[in-house]
Amino acid sequence: YFAGKRRYAQHIVNKEGVPTEELDIKGMDVMKSNMNPMYRKFGESILLDIMYGKTKKEIDTKIIDFKKSLDTVPIKNIAKPTGVKNINKYIASKPSSGQIFSKLELKCPINTKAAIWYNDLLRFKKLDKQYPCFTEGDKMYYVQLKDNPYKIEVIGFTGNDPEFINEFILKFIDKDAGFNSTLLNKLQGIYEDLKWSFPSLNTYVNKFFLF
């Protein structure tokens, strides 16, 4: 599969006369190191399907079914893994009396926002002595959120968090936004390379046309 200069995938079955099973991928967005493992594995499987000659209809169905399956997978599997960077640089001021959240500098990166807002919520709930706040260099996950009472767009977590954080994420996680920002455009790029039309992922549209 050749998508352009330094962008390709190849399934190697013979190397210098020796039978082998290797997948060599270079420059493909679906395999970037900052992708979460589940999305990266799915992207790899799509490339393999293309190289093995599966039809567009088969690959369309696989993508539609994968999107539907996100409703039932553990949140950690679809969250984005990242590191905590410049957390103090982007705090313009700590929360003042009566406020929950810090004031942020302009152009604060989304993962930094997620870490800062997690810390602010821990302090607001007086749980920062029981659970560690994020500091520079920590590893974390973050998810995008639907409209919520705190009016924040993302939140970080570790997987070992207070119950109110777990419940908040479970109630307000925006799985569609996470899929769209992490994987959708990369799959669409593959379809554009192949001159294929991308399948509709809107289940409501599909139901409408059943009438």
Coordinates of C-alpha atoms in Angstrom, one line a residue:
Y1 CA 0.0 0.0 0.0
F2 CA 1.7 3.2 -1.2
A3 CA 0.1 6.5 -0.2
G4 CA 3.0 8.8 -1.2
K5 CA 6.6 9.6 -0.5
R6 CA 7.7 7.9 2.7
R7 CA 4.1 6.8 3.4
Y8 CA 3.5 3.2 2.8
A9 CA 2.7 -0.2 4.3
Q10 CA 3.9 -3.6 3.2
H11 CA 3.3 -7.1 4.4
I12 CA 6.6 -9.0 4.0
V13 CA 6.4 -12.8 3.5
N14 CA 9.9 -13.4 2.2
K15 CA 13.1 -11.6 3.1
E16 CA 16.2 -12.6 1.1
G17 CA 14.8 -16.1 0.5
V18 CA 13.7 -16.7 4.1
P19 CA 10.0 -17.0 4.8
T20 CA 8.8 -14.4 7.3
E21 CA 5.7 -12.6 8.5
E22 CA 6.4 -8.8 9.0
L23 CA 4.3 -5.7 8.7
D24 CA 6.5 -2.7 7.7
I25 CA 4.6 0.6 8.0
K26 CA 6.2 4.0 7.5
G27 CA 4.6 7.5 7.7
M28 CA 1.0 6.3 8.0
D29 CA -1.1 8.4 10.4
V30 CA -3.1 5.5 11.7
M31 CA 0.1 4.1 13.2
K32 CA 1.4 7.1 15.0
S33 CA 2.9 6.5 18.5
N34 CA 0.5 8.9 20.2
M35 CA -2.5 6.9 19.0
N36 CA -4.1 4.8 21.7
P37 CA -3.3 1.0 21.2
M38 CA -6.9 0.0 20.3
Y39 CA -7.2 2.6 17.6
R40 CA -3.7 1.8 16.3
K41 CA -4.4 -1.9 16.1
F42 CA -7.6 -1.3 14.3
G43 CA -5.9 1.0 11.8
E44 CA -3.3 -1.7 11.2
S45 CA -6.0 -4.3 10.5
I46 CA -7.6 -2.0 7.9
L47 CA -4.3 -1.6 6.1
L48 CA -3.8 -5.4 6.2
D49 CA -7.4 -5.9 4.8
I50 CA -6.6 -3.6 1.9
M51 CA -3.3 -5.4 1.1
Y52 CA -5.1 -8.7 1.2
G53 CA -7.6 -7.5 -1.3
K54 CA -10.8 -7.3 0.8
T55 CA -13.6 -5.4 -0.9
K56 CA -14.7 -1.9 0.0
K57 CA -18.0 -3.3 1.2
E58 CA -16.2 -5.6 3.7
I59 CA -14.0 -2.8 4.9
D60 CA -17.0 -0.4 5.2
T61 CA -18.8 -2.9 7.4
K62 CA -15.8 -3.4 9.5
I63 CA -15.5 0.3 10.2
I64 CA -19.2 0.7 11.0
D65 CA -19.2 -2.3 13.4
F66 CA -16.0 -1.0 15.1
K67 CA -17.6 2.4 15.6
K68 CA -20.7 0.8 17.2
S69 CA -18.6 -1.3 19.5
L70 CA -17.1 1.8 21.2
D71 CA -20.3 2.0 23.3
T72 CA -19.4 -1.1 25.2
V73 CA -15.6 -1.0 25.6
P74 CA -13.8 0.2 28.8
I75 CA -13.2 4.0 28.7
K76 CA -9.4 3.5 29.2
N77 CA -9.3 1.7 25.9
I78 CA -10.6 4.7 24.0
A79 CA -8.9 7.5 26.0
K80 CA -5.9 9.2 24.6
P81 CA -2.6 8.4 26.3
T82 CA -0.3 11.4 26.8
G83 CA 2.3 13.0 29.0
V84 CA 1.8 16.1 31.3
K85 CA 3.9 19.0 30.0
N86 CA 4.1 22.7 30.9
I87 CA 1.4 22.4 33.5
N88 CA 2.6 25.5 35.4
K89 CA 3.4 27.5 32.3
Y90 CA -0.3 27.6 31.3
I91 CA -1.9 28.4 34.6
A92 CA -2.5 32.2 34.5
S93 CA -3.9 32.2 38.1
K94 CA -5.2 29.8 40.6
P95 CA -8.9 29.6 41.4
S96 CA -10.0 32.6 43.4
S97 CA -12.6 32.4 46.2
G98 CA -15.8 30.8 45.0
Q99 CA -14.3 29.4 41.8
I100 CA -13.4 25.8 41.0
F101 CA -11.0 26.1 38.0
S102 CA -7.7 27.9 37.3
K103 CA -7.6 30.6 34.8
L104 CA -5.6 29.4 31.8
E105 CA -3.2 31.1 29.4
L106 CA -4.2 31.4 25.8
K107 CA -3.5 28.5 23.5
C108 CA -3.2 26.0 26.4
P109 CA -2.8 22.5 24.8
I110 CA -5.8 20.2 25.3
N111 CA -3.8 17.6 27.3
T112 CA -2.5 20.3 29.6
K113 CA -6.1 21.6 30.2
A114 CA -7.1 18.0 31.0
A115 CA -4.4 17.7 33.7
I116 CA -5.1 21.2 35.2
W117 CA -8.8 20.7 35.4
Y118 CA -8.4 17.2 37.0
N119 CA -6.1 18.8 39.6
D120 CA -8.6 21.6 40.2
L121 CA -11.5 19.2 40.7
L122 CA -9.4 17.1 43.2
R123 CA -8.7 20.2 45.3
F124 CA -12.3 21.4 45.0
K125 CA -13.5 18.1 46.4
K126 CA -10.7 18.1 49.0
L127 CA -9.3 14.8 47.7
D128 CA -5.8 16.0 46.7
K129 CA -4.3 14.5 49.9
Q130 CA -5.8 11.0 49.1
Y131 CA -5.1 11.1 45.3
P132 CA -2.0 12.7 43.8
C133 CA -2.4 15.7 41.5
F134 CA -0.7 15.6 38.1
T135 CA 2.8 17.1 37.9
E136 CA 5.3 17.7 35.2
G137 CA 6.3 14.5 33.4
D138 CA 3.5 12.3 34.6
K139 CA 1.7 9.9 32.3
M140 CA -2.1 10.1 31.9
Y141 CA -5.1 9.5 29.8
Y142 CA -7.7 12.1 28.7
V143 CA -11.1 12.1 27.2
Q144 CA -13.3 14.8 25.5
L145 CA -16.6 15.6 27.2
K146 CA -20.1 16.5 26.3
D147 CA -21.8 19.6 27.8
N148 CA -21.5 19.1 31.6
P149 CA -22.2 21.1 34.8
Y150 CA -18.6 22.2 35.1
K151 CA -18.4 23.4 31.5
I152 CA -15.1 21.8 30.8
E153 CA -14.3 20.2 27.5
V154 CA -11.8 17.5 28.6
I155 CA -10.6 15.7 31.7
G156 CA -7.5 13.7 32.5
F157 CA -7.4 10.5 34.6
T158 CA -5.0 7.8 35.7
G159 CA -7.1 4.7 36.0
N160 CA -6.8 4.9 39.8
D161 CA -9.0 7.9 40.5
P162 CA -11.7 8.9 43.0
E163 CA -15.1 7.6 42.3
F164 CA -16.6 11.0 41.5
I165 CA -14.1 11.4 38.7
N166 CA -15.0 7.9 37.3
E167 CA -18.7 8.7 37.5
F168 CA -18.3 12.1 35.9
I169 CA -16.3 10.6 33.0
L170 CA -18.8 7.8 32.5
K171 CA -21.7 10.2 32.4
F172 CA -20.2 12.9 30.2
I173 CA -17.6 11.3 28.0
D174 CA -18.1 12.2 24.3
K175 CA -17.1 9.0 22.5
D176 CA -18.0 10.4 19.1
A177 CA -15.7 13.4 19.5
G178 CA -12.9 11.1 20.7
F179 CA -13.3 8.8 17.7
N180 CA -13.6 11.7 15.3
S181 CA -10.6 13.6 16.5
T182 CA -8.3 10.5 16.9
L183 CA -9.2 8.0 14.2
L184 CA -11.9 9.2 11.7
N185 CA -9.8 11.6 9.7
K186 CA -7.0 9.0 9.4
L187 CA -9.4 6.4 8.0
Q188 CA -10.9 9.0 5.7
G189 CA -7.4 9.8 4.4
I190 CA -6.9 6.1 3.5
Y191 CA -10.2 6.2 1.6
E192 CA -9.1 9.3 -0.3
D193 CA -5.9 7.6 -1.3
L194 CA -8.0 4.7 -2.7
K195 CA -10.5 7.1 -4.4
W196 CA -13.3 5.5 -2.3
S197 CA -16.3 7.2 -0.8
F198 CA -16.4 6.9 3.0
P199 CA -19.3 5.1 4.6
S200 CA -21.9 6.9 6.6
L201 CA -21.4 6.3 10.4
N202 CA -24.7 7.9 11.3
T203 CA -26.9 5.1 12.5
Y204 CA -29.9 7.4 12.6
V205 CA -29.6 8.1 8.9
N206 CA -29.5 4.4 8.2
K207 CA -32.6 3.8 10.3
F208 CA -34.4 6.6 8.5
F209 CA -33.9 5.0 5.2
L210 CA -35.4 1.7 6.4
F211 CA -38.9 3.2 6.4

